[in-house]
Each structure stands twice: as structure tokens, then as C-alpha cells.
Tab-separated table of C-alpha atoms in Angstrom:
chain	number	residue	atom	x	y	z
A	655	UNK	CA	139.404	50.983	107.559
A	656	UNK	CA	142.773	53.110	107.857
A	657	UNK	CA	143.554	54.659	110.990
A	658	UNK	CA	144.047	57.853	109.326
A	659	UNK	CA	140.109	57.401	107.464
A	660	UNK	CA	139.062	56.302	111.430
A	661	UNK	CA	140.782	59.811	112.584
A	662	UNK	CA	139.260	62.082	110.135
A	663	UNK	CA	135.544	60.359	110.421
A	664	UNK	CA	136.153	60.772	114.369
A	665	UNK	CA	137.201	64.567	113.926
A	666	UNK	CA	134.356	65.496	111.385
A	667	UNK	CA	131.972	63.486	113.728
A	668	UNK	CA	132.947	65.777	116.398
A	669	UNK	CA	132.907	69.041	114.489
A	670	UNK	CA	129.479	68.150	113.342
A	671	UNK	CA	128.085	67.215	116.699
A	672	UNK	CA	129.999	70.837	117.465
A	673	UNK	CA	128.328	72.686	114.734
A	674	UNK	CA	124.800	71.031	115.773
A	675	UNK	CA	124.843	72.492	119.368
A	676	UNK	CA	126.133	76.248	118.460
A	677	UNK	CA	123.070	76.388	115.868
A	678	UNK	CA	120.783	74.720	119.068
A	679	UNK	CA	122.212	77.407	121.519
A	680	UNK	CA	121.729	79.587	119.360
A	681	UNK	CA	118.184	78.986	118.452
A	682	UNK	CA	117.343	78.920	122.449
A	683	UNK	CA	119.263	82.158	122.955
A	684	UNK	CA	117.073	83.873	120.092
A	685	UNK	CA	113.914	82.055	121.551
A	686	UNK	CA	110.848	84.522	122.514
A	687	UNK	CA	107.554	83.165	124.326
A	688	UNK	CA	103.886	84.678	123.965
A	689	UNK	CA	101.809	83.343	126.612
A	690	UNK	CA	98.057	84.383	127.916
A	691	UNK	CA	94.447	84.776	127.883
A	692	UNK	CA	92.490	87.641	126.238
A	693	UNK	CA	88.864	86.753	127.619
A	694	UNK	CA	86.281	87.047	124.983
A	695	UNK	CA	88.889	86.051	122.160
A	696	UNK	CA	87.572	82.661	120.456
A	697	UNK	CA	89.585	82.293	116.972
A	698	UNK	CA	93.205	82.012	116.894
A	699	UNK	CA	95.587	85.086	116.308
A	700	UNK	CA	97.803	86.020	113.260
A	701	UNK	CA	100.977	88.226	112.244
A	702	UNK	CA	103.918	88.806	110.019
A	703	UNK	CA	107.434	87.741	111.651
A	704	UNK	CA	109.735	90.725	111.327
A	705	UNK	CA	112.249	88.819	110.051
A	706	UNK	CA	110.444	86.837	107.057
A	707	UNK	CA	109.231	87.973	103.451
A	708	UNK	CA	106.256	87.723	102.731
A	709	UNK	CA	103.883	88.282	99.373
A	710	UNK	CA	100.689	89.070	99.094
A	711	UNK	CA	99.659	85.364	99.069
A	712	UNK	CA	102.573	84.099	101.568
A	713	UNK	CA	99.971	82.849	104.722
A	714	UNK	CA	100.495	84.580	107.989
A	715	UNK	CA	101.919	82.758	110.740
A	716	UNK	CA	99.508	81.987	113.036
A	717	UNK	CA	98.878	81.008	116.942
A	718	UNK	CA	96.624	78.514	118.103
A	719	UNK	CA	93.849	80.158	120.861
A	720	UNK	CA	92.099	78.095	122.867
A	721	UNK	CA	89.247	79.000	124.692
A	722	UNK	CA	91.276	82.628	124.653
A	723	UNK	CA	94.410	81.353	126.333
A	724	UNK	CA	97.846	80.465	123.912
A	725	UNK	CA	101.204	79.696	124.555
A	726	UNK	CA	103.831	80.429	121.549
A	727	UNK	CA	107.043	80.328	121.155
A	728	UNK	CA	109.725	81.461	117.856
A	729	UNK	CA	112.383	82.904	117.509
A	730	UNK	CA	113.619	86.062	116.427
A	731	UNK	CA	116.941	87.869	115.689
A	732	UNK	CA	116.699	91.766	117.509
A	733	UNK	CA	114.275	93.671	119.192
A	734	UNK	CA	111.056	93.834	117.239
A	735	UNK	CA	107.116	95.118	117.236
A	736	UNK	CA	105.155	92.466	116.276
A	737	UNK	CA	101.215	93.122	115.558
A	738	UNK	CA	98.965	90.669	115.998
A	739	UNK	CA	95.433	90.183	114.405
A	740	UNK	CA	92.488	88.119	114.340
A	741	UNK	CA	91.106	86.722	111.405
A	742	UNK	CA	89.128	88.884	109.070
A	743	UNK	CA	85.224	87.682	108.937
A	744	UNK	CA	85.956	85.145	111.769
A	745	UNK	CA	84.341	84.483	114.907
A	746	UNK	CA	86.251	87.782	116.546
A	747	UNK	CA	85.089	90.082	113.740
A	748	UNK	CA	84.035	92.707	116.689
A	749	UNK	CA	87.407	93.975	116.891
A	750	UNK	CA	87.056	95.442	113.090
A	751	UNK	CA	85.682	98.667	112.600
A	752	UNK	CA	83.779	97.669	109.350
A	753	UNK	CA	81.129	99.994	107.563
A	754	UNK	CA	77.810	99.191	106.621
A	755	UNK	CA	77.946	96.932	104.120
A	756	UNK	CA	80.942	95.037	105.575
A	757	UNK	CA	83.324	95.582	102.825
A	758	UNK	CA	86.661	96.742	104.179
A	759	UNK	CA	87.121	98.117	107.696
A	760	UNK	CA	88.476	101.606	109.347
A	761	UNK	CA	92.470	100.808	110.331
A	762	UNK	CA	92.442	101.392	113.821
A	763	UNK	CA	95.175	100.311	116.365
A	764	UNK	CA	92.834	98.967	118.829
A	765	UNK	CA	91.882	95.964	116.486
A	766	UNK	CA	95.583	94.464	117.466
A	767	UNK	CA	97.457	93.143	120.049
A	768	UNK	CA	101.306	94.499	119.816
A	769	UNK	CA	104.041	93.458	121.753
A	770	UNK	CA	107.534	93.304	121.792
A	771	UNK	CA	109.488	90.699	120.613
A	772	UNK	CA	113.332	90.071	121.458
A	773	UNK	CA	115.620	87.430	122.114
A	774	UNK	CA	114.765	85.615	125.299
A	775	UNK	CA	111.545	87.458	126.065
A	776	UNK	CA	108.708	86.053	127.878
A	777	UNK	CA	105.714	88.020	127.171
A	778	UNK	CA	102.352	87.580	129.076
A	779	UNK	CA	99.588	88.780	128.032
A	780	UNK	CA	96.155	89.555	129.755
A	781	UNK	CA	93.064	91.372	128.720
A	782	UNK	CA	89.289	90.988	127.187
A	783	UNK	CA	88.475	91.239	123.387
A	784	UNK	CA	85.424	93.645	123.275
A	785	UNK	CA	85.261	95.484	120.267
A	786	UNK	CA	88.044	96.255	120.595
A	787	UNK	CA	91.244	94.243	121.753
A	788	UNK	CA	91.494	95.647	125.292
A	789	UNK	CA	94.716	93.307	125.899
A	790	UNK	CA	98.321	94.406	126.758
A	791	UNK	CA	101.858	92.539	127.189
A	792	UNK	CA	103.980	92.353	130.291
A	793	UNK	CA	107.420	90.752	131.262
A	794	UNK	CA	110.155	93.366	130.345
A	795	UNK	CA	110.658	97.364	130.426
A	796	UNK	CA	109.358	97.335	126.665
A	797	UNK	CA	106.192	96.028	126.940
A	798	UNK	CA	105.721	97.330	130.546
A	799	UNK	CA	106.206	100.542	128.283
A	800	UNK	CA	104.414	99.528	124.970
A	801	UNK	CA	101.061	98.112	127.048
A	802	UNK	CA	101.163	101.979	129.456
A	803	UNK	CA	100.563	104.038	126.589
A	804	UNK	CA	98.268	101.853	124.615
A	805	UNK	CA	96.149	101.480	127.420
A	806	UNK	CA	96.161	105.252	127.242
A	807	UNK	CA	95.654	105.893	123.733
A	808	UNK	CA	93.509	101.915	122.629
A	809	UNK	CA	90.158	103.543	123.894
A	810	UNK	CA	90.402	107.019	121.816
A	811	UNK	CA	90.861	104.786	118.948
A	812	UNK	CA	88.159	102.808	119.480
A	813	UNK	CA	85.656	105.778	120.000
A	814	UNK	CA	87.202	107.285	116.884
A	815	UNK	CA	86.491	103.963	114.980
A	816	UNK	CA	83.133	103.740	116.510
A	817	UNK	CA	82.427	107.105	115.134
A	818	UNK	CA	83.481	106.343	111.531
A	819	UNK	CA	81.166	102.913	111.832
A	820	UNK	CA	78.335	105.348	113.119
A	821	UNK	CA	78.740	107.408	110.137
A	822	UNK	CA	77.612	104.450	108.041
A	823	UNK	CA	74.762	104.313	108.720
A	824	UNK	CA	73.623	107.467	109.555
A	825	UNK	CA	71.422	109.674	107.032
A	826	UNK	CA	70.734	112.459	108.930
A	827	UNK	CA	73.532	115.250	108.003
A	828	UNK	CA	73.291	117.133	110.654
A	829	UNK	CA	73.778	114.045	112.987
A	830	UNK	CA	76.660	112.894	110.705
A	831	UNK	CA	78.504	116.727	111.041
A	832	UNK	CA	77.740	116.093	114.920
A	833	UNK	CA	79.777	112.740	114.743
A	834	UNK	CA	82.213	114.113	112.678
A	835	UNK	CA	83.039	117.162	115.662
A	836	UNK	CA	82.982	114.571	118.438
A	837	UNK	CA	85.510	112.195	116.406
A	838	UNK	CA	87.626	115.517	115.533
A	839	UNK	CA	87.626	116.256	119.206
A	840	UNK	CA	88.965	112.764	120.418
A	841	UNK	CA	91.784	113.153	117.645
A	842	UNK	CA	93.221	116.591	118.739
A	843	UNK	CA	92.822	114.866	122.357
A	844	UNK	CA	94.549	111.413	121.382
A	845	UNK	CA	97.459	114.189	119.704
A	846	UNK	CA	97.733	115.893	122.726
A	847	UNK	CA	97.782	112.889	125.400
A	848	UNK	CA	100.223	111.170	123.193
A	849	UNK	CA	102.541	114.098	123.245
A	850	UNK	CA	102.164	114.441	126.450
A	851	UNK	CA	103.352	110.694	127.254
A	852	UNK	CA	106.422	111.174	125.068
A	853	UNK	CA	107.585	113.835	126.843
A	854	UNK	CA	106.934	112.490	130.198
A	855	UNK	CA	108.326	108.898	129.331
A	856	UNK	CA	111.805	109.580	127.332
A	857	UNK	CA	112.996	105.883	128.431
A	858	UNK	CA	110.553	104.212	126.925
A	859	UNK	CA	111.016	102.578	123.438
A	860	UNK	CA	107.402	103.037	122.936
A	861	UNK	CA	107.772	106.897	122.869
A	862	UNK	CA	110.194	106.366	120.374
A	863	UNK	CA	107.653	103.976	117.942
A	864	UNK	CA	104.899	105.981	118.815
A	865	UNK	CA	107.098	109.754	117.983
A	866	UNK	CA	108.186	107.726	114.424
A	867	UNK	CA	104.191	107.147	113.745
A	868	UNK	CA	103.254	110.417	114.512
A	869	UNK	CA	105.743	111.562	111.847
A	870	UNK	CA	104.907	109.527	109.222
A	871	UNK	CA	101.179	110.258	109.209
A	872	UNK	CA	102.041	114.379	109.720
A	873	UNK	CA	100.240	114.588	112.884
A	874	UNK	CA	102.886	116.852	114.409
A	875	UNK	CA	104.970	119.690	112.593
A	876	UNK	CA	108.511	119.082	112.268
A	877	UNK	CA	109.359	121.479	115.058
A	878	UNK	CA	107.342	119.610	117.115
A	879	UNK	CA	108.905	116.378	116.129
A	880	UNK	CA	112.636	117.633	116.769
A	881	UNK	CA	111.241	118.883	120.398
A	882	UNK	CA	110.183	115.618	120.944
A	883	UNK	CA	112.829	113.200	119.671
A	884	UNK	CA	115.428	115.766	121.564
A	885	UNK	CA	113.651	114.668	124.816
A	886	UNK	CA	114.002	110.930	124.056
A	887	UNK	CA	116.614	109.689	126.246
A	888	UNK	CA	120.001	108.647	124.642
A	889	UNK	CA	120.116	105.764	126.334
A	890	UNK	CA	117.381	104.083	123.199
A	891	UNK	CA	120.030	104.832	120.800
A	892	UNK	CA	120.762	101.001	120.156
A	893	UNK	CA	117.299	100.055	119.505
A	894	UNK	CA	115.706	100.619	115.828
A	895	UNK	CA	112.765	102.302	116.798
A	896	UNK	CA	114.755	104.839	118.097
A	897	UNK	CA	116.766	105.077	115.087
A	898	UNK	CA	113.954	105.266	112.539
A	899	UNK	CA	113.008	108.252	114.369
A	900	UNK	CA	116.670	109.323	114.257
A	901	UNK	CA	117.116	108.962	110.560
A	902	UNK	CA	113.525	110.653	109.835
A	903	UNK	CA	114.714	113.473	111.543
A	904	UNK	CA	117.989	113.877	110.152
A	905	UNK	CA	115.826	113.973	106.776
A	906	UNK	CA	113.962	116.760	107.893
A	907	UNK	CA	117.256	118.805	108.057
A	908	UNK	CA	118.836	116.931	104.985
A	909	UNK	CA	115.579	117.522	102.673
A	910	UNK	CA	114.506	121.365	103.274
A	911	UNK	CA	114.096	123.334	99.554
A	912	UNK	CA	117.986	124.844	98.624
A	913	UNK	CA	119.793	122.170	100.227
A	914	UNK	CA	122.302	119.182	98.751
A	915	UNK	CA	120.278	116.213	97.982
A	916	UNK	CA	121.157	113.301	100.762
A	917	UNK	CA	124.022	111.478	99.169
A	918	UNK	CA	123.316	108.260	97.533
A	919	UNK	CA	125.729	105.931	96.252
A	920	UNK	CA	124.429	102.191	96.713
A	921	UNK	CA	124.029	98.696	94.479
A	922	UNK	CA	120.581	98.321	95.635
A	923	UNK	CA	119.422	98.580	91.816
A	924	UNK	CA	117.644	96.344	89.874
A	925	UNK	CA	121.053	94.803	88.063
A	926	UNK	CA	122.794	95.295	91.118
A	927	UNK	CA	125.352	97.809	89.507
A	928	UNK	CA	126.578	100.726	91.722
A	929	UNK	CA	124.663	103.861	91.446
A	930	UNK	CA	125.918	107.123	92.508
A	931	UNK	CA	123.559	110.213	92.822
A	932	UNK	CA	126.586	112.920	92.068
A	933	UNK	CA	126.913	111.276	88.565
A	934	UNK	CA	123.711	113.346	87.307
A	935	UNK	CA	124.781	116.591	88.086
A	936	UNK	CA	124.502	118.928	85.086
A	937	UNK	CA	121.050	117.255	84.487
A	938	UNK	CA	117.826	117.702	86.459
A	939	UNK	CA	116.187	114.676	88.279
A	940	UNK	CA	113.106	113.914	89.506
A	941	UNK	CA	113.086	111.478	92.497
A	942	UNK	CA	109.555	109.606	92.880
A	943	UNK	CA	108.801	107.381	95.629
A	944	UNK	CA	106.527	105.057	94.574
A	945	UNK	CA	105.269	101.312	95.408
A	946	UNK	CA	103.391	99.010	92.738
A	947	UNK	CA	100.636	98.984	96.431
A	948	UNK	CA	100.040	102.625	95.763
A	949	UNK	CA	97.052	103.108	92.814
A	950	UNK	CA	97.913	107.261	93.033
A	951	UNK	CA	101.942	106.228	92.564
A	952	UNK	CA	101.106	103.893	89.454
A	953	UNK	CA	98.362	106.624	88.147
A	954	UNK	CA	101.164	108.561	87.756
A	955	UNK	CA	103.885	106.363	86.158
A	956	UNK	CA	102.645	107.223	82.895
A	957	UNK	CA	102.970	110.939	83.095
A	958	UNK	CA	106.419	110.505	84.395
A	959	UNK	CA	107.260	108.466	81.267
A	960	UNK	CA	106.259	111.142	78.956
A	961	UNK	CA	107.931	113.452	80.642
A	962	UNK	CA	111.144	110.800	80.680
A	963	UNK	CA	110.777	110.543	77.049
A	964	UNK	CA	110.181	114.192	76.047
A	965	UNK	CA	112.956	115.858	78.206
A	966	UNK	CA	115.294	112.562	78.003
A	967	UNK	CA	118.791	115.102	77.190
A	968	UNK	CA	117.974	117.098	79.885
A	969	UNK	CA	116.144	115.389	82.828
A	970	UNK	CA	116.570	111.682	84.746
A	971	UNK	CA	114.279	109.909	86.674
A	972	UNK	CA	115.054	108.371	89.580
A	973	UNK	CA	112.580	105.659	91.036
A	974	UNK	CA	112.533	104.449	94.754
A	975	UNK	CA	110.767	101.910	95.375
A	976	UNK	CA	109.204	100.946	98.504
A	977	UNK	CA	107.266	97.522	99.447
A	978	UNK	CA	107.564	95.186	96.480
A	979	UNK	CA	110.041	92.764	95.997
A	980	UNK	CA	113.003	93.276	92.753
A	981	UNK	CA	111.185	90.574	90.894
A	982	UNK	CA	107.717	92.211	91.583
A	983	UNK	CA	109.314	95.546	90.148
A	984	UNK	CA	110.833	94.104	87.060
A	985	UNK	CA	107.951	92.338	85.748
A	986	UNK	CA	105.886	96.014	86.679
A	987	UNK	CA	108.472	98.153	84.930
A	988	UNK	CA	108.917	95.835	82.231
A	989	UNK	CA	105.647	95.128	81.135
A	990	UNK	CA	104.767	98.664	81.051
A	991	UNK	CA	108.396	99.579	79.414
A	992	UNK	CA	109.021	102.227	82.305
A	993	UNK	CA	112.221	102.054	81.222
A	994	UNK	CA	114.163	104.853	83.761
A	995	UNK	CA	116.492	103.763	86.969
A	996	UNK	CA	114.950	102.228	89.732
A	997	UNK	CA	116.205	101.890	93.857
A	998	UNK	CA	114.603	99.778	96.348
A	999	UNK	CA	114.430	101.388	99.784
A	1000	UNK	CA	115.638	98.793	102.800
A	1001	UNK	CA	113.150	98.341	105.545
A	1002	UNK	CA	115.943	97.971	108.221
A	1003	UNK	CA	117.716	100.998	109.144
A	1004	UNK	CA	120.639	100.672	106.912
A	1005	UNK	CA	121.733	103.709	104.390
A	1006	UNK	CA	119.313	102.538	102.012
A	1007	UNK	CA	116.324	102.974	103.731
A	1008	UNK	CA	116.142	106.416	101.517
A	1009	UNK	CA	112.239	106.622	102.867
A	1010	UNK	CA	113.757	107.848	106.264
A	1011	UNK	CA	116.397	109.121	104.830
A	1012	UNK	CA	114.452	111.513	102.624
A	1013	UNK	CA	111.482	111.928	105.658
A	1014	UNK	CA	109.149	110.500	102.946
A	1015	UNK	CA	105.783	110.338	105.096
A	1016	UNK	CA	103.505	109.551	102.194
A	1017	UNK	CA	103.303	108.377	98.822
A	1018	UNK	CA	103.672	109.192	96.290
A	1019	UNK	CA	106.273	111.784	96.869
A	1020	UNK	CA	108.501	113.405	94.480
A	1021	UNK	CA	111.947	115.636	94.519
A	1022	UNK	CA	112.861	117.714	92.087
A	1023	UNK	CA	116.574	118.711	91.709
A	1024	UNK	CA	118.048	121.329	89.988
A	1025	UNK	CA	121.384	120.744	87.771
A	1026	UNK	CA	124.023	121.776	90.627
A	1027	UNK	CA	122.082	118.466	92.473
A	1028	UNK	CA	120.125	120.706	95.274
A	1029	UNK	CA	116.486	120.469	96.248
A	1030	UNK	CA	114.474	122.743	94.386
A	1031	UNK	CA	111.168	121.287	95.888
A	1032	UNK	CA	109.583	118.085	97.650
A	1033	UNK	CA	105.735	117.400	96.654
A	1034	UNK	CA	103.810	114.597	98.580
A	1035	UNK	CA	100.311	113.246	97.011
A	1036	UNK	CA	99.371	114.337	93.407
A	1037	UNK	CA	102.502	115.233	90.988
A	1038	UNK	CA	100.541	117.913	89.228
A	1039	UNK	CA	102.189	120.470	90.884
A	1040	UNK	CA	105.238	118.958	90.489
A	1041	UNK	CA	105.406	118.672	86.313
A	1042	UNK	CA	104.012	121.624	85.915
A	1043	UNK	CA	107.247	123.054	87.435
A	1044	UNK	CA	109.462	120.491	85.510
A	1045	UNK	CA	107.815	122.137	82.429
A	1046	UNK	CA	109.021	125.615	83.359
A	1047	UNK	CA	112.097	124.516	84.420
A	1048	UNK	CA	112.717	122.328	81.146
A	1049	UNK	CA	111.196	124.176	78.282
């Protein structure tokens, strides 16, 4: 062997010994630990990992329980929520508030445990499952923060859930109007306390989450919601919860009826091609936010398509798409030859996450804009309302 073939082996060698230990360190660095015992948990836990994709029939990860004590560790690449589950029809089934029957269940927060995830977090976590998952994380200021106001809010949620399950079975209507006015009750509370903790915690990232969640499901105004973010401390600004919140809000201002539409010009198309929202000026457009997971959004599509078709030299569609993967939405849009332009919204806040950019807090949700390219109206739920003014403004 050459001298010169003995040199370059020897250098390589070293560069890929080199190469090895950055990844290493850099896999510790990113390294989070979940450690515990929820007493009264017997199956193991599940959840999604922020920063994987997953399909409808991609597994969950999962973590092993044992005799309701785990230890996990994974890594991850910023600071995330991560919700964790137990498994549906297992041996903790008491956490779900399921109906009679036991088809489906009432979504209720209190079912999970959520913690914080970032790199080089130790979590602990203590707690009892009753029926409902009475556990909360520890080890850092966001947890600390995340576990004080769901130990606030976890058992209003669980008497609303109880409620609902109640409901179920009861016959008797005027016990079932009595339920109803207790559950109603406990909401308007939960509203209240939880505005109430915002505004008294504006350091905690959990405020922030917790303000972004109240927003999407329209359980404050938009006033309300700017009072609240505005006494958020600055000091979140780096963390995405914070800017979700951010962004939504900047939508609210951005999306009111007689302003500019929020500028769009991005490649996240189905070719990939650059699309620029100024380029249909002169024409209307109807923006729908829509996912192929939303049966009222794909109810729709047709109606959208004959109204693509019929006023084709005078109005474009715009889809955004939220939820499904570009494959998913090809094969959708294809097979049922919805043949108009189609966006996918990013999760991450990036400037095409257009669902916070727009303030979309349901689906579907349409905009309609007139020919100079400024909001004429927004419509969330059932488009009725929304082609019958297309058809005055087109015919």
C-alpha cells in the first residue's frame, strides 16, 4: 500500500470517527427523559412525536408502563407539547369519556397526560389515573407551568365529560336539561378561571398554549384575545406557542371584511411551482380551507366545482389544505377531477402556515375576494351563505 493511499485512509478514518461523535453529541444534546409513576395506570402510554409524520395507519410510538411507573427517553429537536394517551378499549379505558354504547368517546383534556418536551429535559411525572388522568410533569419552568394550570382546569373537564357520559343514559328530559345547566355552568367557570390564570401568569408558556386553544375553538372574542396575548410577557417570544398565538392574532387584524388579503407568494403547491396571490387580481377568488379529515369540507367540494366550472372567466378557487399529506391530496383531487389550485398550510410557524395566518379557527372556512384582491367576507362552517353571495356577485 502507497504511503499516499495509507495517508488518505488515515485522514478519512479520522474524519469519519469525527463525523460519528458530532452526530452522538448531538443526539445526547437533543436527548429528553420521561420518568414516573401515575398510580392506578396499568397499560402502557402512547403519542405522536412532534417531529415525525404520521398517517392514519403509521403506529404511535409508545412507552412501556410497568406496574404504573416508566422511564423513556428520545429525542427531539425544539421545545414541544407532547400528549400522551392510553390505549383505546384497554385496561385504562376509565380515562375515556365514552357514551352508552361505547362507540366513540367525548374529547376531553383530562384523558391525557401533556408535558413538555425539549432538548435536555428531564421530566418527572407523578399522579393517579382515576377517570381521569390526575397526573402532572415537573423538572423545568414549562412544565412547573403546564402541570399549575392543568391541575386547575383537569377537574372541570372531567365533570364536564362526566356530564356528557350522564346524558347517555339518561331518559328523563327534564333531568337531561338539568345536566345540561350544570355542565354549561362549569364551562363559563373553566372560561373564566382560565382567563384568569393567563392574566395572572404572563411568563408562563402554558398561558400562551392555553390563549392559542381558546382561540381556535372561539371561546373568547377577539378583543378578548388581543387583551390577553398583550399581557403575555415578551420574554416567550422565542418559543412557538407563543408565536402561534402571535401569528393568529396578527390574522385577526390582517383578515377583517375591506381589508388586503394577507400576501401569499409561496411554492408550497402541489407541482411545487411558485404561486403568487397578486396574480389574480381583476378576478374574484374564493379561498376554502379544507382537509380530506373534514366530511362538511369534502360535502362541499362539489358545489365549489360547479361553481369553478360555471364562473371559470371570472372567478378562481383557491384551496388550502390542512392535515393530509401532497400525495393524500393528489390522489383526492384527482380522482374526483377537482381540478382548481391547491396550497398546503405548514404546521410549524413558517409563512405558510396560512391557517394562523388567516385566524382560520374552524373548518371549513371560506374567503371571498373581490377583484381589487380585498376581503369582501370570511364564512366558517356551511358555504351556503357564502355561494349564494358569489352568485350575486358573479351573475
Amino acid at each position: 500500500m502507497s504511503k499516499l493511499f495509507k495517508n488518505i485512509t488515515f485522514l478519512l478514518a479520522i474524519v469519519l470517527v469525527s463525523f460519528s461523535n458530532d452526530i452522538n453529541a448531538q443526539d445526547v444534546k437533543n436527548t429528553f427523559t420521561l420518568k414516573g409513576e401515575i398510580k392506578g395506570l396499568v397499560g402502557n402510554l402512547y403519542f405522536r412525536h412532534p417531529d415525525k409524520e404520521y398517517t392514519r395507519t403509521t403506529p404511535s410510538d409508545s412507552i412501556i408502563v410497568v406496574d404504573g411507573k416508566f422511564n423513556f427517553s428520545s429525542t427531539i429537536s425544539e421545545l414541544s407539547q407532547i400528549r400522551v394517551y392510553p390505549g383505546f378499549n384497554g385496561p385504562d379505558d376509565k380515562l375515556f369519556k365514552k357514551p352508552k354504547g361505547g362507540r366513540g368517546m367525548f374529547p376531553v383534556k383530562c384523558a391525557y397526560l401533556t408535558f413538555y418536551a425539549s432538548p435536555g429535559a428531564n421530566v418527572t411525572v407523578t399522579g393517579e389515573a382515576t377517570d381521569f388522568m390526575d397526573a402532572y410533569p415537573s423538572g423545568d419552568k414549562f412544565n412547573n407551568s403546564l402541570a399549575a394550570v392543568n391541575k386547575l382546569m383537569y377537574p372541570m373537564y372531567n365533570q364536564m365529560g362526566n356530564l356528557a357520559v350522564k346524558n347517555t343514559y339518561e331518559t328523563d328530559s327534564v333531568k337531561i336539561k338539568a345536566n345540561d345547566k350544570q355542565a354549561e355552568t362549569i364551562f363559563k367557570k373553566s372560561i373564566e378561571a382560565l382567563k384568569k390564570h393567563i392574566k395572572s401568569n404572563p411568563n408562563s408558556i402554558a398561558s400562551a398554549w392555553y390563549l392559542n386553544d381558546l382561540m381556535l375553538r372561539t371561546q373568547v372574542t377577539n378583543e378578548e384575545a388581543e387583551e390577553l396575548f398583550n399581557s403575555l410577557s415578551t420574554d416567550l417570544a422565542e418559543y412557538p406557542d407563543y408565536k402561534n398565538v402571535a401569528e393568529r392574532i396578527k390574522g385577526i387584524k390582517a383578515t377583517v371584511d375591506g381589508s388586503p388579503v394577507p400576501s401569499i407568494k409561496t411554492t408550497a403547491t402541489l407541482s411545487g411551482k411558485e404561486f403568487n396571490i397578486s396574480s389574480l387580481q381583476g378576478k374574484y377568488v374564493l379561498i376554502d380551507f379544507w382537509g380530506i379529515w373534514c366530511g362538511p369540507c369534502v360535502a362541499e367540494m362539489p358545489q365549489v366545482k360547479e361553481f369553478q366550472e360555471k364562473y371559470k372567466d371570472n372567478l378562481v378557487v383557491v384551496g388550502i389544505n390542512s392535515g393530509d399529506t401532497k400525495e393524500k391530496i393528489k390522489a383526492f383531487t384527482a380522482k374526483n377531477e377537482y381540478e382548481w389550485l391547491q396550497l398546503l398550510s405548514d404546521k410549524a410557524n413558517t409563512p405558510d402556515n396560512f391557517v394562523n395566518r388567516f385566524n382560520v379557527q374552524g373548518f371549513p372556512t371560506k374567503f371571498i375576494l373581490d377583484r381589487r384582491g380585498k376581503i369582501v367576507k370570511r364564512f366558517v362552517g356551511g358555504g351556503e351563505e357564502a355561494f349564494e353571495m358569489l352568485e350575486e356577485l358573479l351573475k
